[in-house]
mmCIF file of C-alpha atoms in Angstrom:
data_model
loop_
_atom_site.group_PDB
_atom_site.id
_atom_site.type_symbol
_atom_site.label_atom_id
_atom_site.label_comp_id
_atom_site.label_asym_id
_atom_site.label_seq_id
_atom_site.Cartn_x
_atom_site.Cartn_y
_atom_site.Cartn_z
ATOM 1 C CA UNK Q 596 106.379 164.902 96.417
ATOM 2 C CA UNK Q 597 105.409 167.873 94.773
ATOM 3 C CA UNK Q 598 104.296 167.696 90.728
ATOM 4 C CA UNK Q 599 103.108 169.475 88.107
ATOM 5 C CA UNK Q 600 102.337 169.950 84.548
ATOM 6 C CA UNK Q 601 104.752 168.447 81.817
ATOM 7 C CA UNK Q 602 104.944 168.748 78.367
ATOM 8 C CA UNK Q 603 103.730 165.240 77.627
ATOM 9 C CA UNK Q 604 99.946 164.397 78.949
ATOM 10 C CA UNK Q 605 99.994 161.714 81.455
ATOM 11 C CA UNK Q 606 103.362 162.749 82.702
ATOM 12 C CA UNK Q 607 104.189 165.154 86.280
ATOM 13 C CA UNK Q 608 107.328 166.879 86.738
ATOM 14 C CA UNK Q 609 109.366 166.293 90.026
ATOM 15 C CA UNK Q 610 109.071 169.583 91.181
ATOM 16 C CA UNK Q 611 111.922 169.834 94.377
ATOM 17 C CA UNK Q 612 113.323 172.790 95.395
ATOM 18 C CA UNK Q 613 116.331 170.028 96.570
ATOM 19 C CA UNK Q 614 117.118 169.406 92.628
ATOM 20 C CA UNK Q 615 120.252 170.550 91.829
ATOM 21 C CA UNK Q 616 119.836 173.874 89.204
ATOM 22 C CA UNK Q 617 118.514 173.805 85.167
ATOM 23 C CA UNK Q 618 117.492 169.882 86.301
ATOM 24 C CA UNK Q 619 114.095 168.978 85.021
ATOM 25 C CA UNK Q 620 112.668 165.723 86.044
ATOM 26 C CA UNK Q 621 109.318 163.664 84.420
ATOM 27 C CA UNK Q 622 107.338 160.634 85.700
ATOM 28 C CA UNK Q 623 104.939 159.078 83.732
ATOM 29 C CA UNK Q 624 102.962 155.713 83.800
ATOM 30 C CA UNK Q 625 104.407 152.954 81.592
ATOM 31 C CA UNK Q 626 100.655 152.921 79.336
ATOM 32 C CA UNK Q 627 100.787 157.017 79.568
ATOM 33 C CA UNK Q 628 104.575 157.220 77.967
ATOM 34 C CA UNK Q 629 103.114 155.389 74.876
ATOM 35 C CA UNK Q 630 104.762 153.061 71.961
ATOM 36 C CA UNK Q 631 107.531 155.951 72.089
ATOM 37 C CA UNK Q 632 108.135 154.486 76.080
ATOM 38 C CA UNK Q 633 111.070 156.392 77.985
ATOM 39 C CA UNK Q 634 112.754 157.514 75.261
ATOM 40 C CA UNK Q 635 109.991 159.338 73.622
ATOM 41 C CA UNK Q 636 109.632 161.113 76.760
ATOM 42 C CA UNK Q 637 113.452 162.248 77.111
ATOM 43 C CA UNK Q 638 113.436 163.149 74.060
ATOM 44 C CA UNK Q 639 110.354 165.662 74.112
ATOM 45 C CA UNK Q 640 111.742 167.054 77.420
ATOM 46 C CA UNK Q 641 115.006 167.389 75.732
ATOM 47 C CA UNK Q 642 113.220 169.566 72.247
ATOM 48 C CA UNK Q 643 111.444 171.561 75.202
ATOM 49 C CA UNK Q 644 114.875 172.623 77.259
ATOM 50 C CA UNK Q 645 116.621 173.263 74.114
ATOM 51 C CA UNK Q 646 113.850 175.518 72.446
ATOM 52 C CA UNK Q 647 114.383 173.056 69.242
ATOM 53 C CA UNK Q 648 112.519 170.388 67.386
ATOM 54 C CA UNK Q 649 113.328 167.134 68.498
ATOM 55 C CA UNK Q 650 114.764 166.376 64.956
ATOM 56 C CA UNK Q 651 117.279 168.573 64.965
ATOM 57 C CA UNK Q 652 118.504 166.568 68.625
ATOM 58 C CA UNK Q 653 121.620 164.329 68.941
ATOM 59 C CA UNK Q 654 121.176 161.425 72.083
ATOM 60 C CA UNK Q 655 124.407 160.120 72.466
ATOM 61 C CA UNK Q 656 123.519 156.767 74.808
ATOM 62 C CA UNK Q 657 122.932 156.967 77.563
ATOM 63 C CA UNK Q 658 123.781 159.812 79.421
ATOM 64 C CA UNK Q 659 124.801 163.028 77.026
ATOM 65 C CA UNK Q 660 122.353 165.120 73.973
ATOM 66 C CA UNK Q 661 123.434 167.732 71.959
ATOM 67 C CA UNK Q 662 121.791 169.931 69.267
ATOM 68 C CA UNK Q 663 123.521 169.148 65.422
ATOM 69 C CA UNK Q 664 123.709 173.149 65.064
ATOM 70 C CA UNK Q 665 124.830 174.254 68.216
ATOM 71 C CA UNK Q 666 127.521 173.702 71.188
ATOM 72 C CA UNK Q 667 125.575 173.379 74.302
ATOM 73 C CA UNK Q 668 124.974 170.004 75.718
ATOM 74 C CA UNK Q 669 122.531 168.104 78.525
ATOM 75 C CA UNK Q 670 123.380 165.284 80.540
ATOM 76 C CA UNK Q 671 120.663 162.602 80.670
ATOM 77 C CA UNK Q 672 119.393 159.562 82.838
ATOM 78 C CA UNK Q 673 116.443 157.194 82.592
ATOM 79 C CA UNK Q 674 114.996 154.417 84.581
ATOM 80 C CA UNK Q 675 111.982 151.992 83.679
ATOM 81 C CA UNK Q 676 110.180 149.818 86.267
ATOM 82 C CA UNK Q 677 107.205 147.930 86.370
ATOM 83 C CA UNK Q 678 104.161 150.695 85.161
ATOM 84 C CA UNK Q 679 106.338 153.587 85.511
ATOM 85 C CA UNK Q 680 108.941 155.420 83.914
ATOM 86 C CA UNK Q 681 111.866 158.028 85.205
ATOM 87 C CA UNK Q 682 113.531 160.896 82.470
ATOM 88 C CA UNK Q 683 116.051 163.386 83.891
ATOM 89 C CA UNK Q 684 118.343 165.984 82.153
ATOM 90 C CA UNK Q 685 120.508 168.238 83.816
ATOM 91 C CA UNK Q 686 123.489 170.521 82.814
ATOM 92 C CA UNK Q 687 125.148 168.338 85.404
ATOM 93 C CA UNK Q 688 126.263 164.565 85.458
ATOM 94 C CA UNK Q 689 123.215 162.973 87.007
ATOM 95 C CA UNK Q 690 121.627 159.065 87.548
ATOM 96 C CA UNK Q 691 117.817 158.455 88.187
ATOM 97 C CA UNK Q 692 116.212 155.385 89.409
ATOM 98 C CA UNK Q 693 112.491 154.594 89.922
ATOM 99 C CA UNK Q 694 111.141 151.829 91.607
ATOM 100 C CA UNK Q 695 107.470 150.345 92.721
ATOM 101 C CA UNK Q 696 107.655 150.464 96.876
ATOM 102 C CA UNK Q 697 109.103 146.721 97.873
ATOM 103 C CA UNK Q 698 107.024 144.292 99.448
ATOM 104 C CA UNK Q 699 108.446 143.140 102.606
ATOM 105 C CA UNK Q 700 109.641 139.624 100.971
ATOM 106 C CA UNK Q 701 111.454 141.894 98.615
ATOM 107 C CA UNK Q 702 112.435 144.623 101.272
ATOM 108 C CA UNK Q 703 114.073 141.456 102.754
ATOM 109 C CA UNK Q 704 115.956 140.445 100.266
ATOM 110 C CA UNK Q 705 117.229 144.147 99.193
ATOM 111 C CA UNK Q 706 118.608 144.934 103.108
ATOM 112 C CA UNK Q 707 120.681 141.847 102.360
ATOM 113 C CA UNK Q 708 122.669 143.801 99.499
ATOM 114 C CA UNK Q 709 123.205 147.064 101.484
ATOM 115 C CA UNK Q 710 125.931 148.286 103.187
ATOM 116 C CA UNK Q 711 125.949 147.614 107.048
ATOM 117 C CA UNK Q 712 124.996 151.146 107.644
ATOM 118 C CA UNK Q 713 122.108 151.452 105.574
ATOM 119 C CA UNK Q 714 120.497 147.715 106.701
ATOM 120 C CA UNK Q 715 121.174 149.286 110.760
ATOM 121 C CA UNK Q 716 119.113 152.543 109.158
ATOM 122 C CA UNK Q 717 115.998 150.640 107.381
ATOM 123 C CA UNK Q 718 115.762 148.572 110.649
ATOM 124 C CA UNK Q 719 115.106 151.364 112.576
ATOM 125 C CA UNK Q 720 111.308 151.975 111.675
ATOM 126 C CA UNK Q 721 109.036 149.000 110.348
ATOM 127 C CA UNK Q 722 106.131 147.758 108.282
ATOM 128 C CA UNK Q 723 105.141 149.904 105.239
ATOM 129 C CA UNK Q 724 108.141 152.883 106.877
ATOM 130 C CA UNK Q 725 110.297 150.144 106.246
ATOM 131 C CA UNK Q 726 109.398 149.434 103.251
ATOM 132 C CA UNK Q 727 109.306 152.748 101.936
ATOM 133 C CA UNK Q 728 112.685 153.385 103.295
ATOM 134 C CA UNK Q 729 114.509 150.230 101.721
ATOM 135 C CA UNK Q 730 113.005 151.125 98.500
ATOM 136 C CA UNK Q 731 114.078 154.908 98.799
ATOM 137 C CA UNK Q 732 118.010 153.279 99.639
ATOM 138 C CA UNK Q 733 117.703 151.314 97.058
ATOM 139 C CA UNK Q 734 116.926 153.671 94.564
ATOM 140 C CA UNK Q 735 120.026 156.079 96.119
ATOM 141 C CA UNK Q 736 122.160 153.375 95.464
ATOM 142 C CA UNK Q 737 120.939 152.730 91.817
ATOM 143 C CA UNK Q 738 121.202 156.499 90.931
ATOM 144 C CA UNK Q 739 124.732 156.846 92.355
ATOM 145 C CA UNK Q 740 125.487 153.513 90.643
ATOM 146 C CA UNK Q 741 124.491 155.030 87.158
ATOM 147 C CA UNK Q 742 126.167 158.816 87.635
ATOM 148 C CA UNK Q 743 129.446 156.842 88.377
ATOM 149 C CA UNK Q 744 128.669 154.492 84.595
ATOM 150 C CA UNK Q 745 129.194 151.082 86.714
ATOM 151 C CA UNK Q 746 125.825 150.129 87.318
ATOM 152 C CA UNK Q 747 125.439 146.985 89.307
ATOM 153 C CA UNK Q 748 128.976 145.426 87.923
ATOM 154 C CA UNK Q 749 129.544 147.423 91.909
ATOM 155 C CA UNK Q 750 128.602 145.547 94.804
ATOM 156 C CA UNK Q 751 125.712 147.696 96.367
ATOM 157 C CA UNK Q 752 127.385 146.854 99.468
ATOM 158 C CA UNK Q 753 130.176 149.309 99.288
ATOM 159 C CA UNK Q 754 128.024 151.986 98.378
ATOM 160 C CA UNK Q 755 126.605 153.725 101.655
ATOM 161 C CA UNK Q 756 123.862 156.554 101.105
ATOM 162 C CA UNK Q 757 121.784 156.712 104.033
ATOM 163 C CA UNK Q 758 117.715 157.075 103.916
ATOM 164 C CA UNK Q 759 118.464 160.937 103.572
ATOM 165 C CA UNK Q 760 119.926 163.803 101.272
ATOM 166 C CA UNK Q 761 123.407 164.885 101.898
ATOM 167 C CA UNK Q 762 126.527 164.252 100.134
ATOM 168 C CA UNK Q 763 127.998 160.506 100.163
ATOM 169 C CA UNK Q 764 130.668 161.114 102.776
ATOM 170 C CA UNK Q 765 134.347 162.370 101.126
ATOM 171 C CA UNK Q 766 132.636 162.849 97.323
ATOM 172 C CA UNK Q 767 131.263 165.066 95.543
ATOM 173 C CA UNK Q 768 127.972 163.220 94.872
ATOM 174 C CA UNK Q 769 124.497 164.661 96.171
ATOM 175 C CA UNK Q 770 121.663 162.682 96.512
ATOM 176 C CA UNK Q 771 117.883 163.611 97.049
ATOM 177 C CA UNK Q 772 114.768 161.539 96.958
ATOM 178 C CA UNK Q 773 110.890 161.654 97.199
ATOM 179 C CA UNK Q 774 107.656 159.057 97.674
ATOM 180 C CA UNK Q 775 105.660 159.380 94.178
ATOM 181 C CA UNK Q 776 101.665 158.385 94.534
ATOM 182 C CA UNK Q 777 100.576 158.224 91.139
ATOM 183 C CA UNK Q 778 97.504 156.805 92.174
ATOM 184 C CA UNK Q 779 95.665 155.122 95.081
ATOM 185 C CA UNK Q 780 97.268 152.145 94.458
ATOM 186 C CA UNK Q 781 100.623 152.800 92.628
ATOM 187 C CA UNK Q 782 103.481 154.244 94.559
ATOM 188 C CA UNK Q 783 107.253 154.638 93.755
ATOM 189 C CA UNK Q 784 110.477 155.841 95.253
ATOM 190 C CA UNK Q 785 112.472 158.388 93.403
ATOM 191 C CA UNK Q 786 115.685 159.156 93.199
ATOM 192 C CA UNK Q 787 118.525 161.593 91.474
ATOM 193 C CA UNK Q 788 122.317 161.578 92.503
ATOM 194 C CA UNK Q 789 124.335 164.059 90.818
ATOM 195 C CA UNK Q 790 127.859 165.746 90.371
ATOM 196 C CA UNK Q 791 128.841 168.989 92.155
ATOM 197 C CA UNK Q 792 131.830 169.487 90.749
ATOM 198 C CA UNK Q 793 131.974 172.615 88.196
ATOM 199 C CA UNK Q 794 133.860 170.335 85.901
ATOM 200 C CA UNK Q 795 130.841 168.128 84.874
ATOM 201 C CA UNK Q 796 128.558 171.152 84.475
ATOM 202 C CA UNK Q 797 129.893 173.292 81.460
ATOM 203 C CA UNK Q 798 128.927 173.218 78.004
ATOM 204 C CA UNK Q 799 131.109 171.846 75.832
#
């Protein structure tokens, strides 16, 4: 996964060539985001892609800001997990999920939830390859759950993304993920679904 500077210290942008246009993307360590947390961080991305302070910012929960003088408008996602935390915006409908890499007792338990498909394409490598790739489903699944406003009121079953980008087949929704080493011993699965249709990308 390829990072960079961000406008908060402690933070790294996603930097993904994958990432669908004007999408920025920040990680940051839970005890890096501060007392602010997740939101802090959305919001100072936000002031920085609108070129304006982040008083003069509207968040309407969860998923839309505006500025109070202006038109224009960002979609927005965030995820928390243990020690990290996820911000997206986008001038597209988007979901982000973050989460630690499973364990294997927890890998376990997560193929259970998938759809057939996805448990036949997790088995096919094992130990930590597994792991990594039942967390990276996972966190498909979670992304595409939140672009669509459902959440897990879906069964995760009937939601089949595969362990690799593409569209989810007959939709609109793309999908891309990366492996996130924050340190030696912290890493984390990333991923962003989004819309493609022109419909959820204009200002308003």
């Amino acid at each position: 996964m390829a990072t960079g500077g961000a406008p908060t210290t402690g933070a790294y942008r996603w930097r993904d060539r994958r990432l669908p246009p004007h999408t920025r993307v920040l990680i940051c360590p839970t005890e890096a985001a501060g007392a602010s947390g997740a939101v802090g961080l959305l919001l100072t991305l936000l002031s920085r892609e609108f070129s304006t302070p982040i008083d003069d910012l509207v968040w309407h929960r969860p998923s839309v800001a505006t500025v109070r003088t202006g038109s224009d408008r960002l979609f927005t996602s965030i995820s928390r997990t243990d020690g990290c935390v996820a911000v997206a915006v986008s001038r597209r409908r988007i979901g982000i999920d973050i989460e630690a890499t499973q364990t294997q007792e927890q890998s376990r338990d997560l193929l259970t939830l998938f759809h057939p498909r996805d448990q036949a394409a997790a088995n096919r490598v094992d130990g930590a390859a597994r792991r990594r790739r039942v967390t990276t489903i996972w966190t498909r699944i979670e992304s595409v759950l939140k672009l669509r406003g459902t959440g897990l009121r879906v069964d995760p079953g009937t939601v089949r993304v595969g362990p690799g980008p593409g569209a989810l087949r007959g939709r609109r929704i793309r999908t891309v993920s990366a492996v996130a080493a924050l340190s030696a011993t912290a890493e984390y699965s990333v991923s962003l679904a989004w819309d493609r249709s022109r419909r959820a990308s204009h200002s308003s």
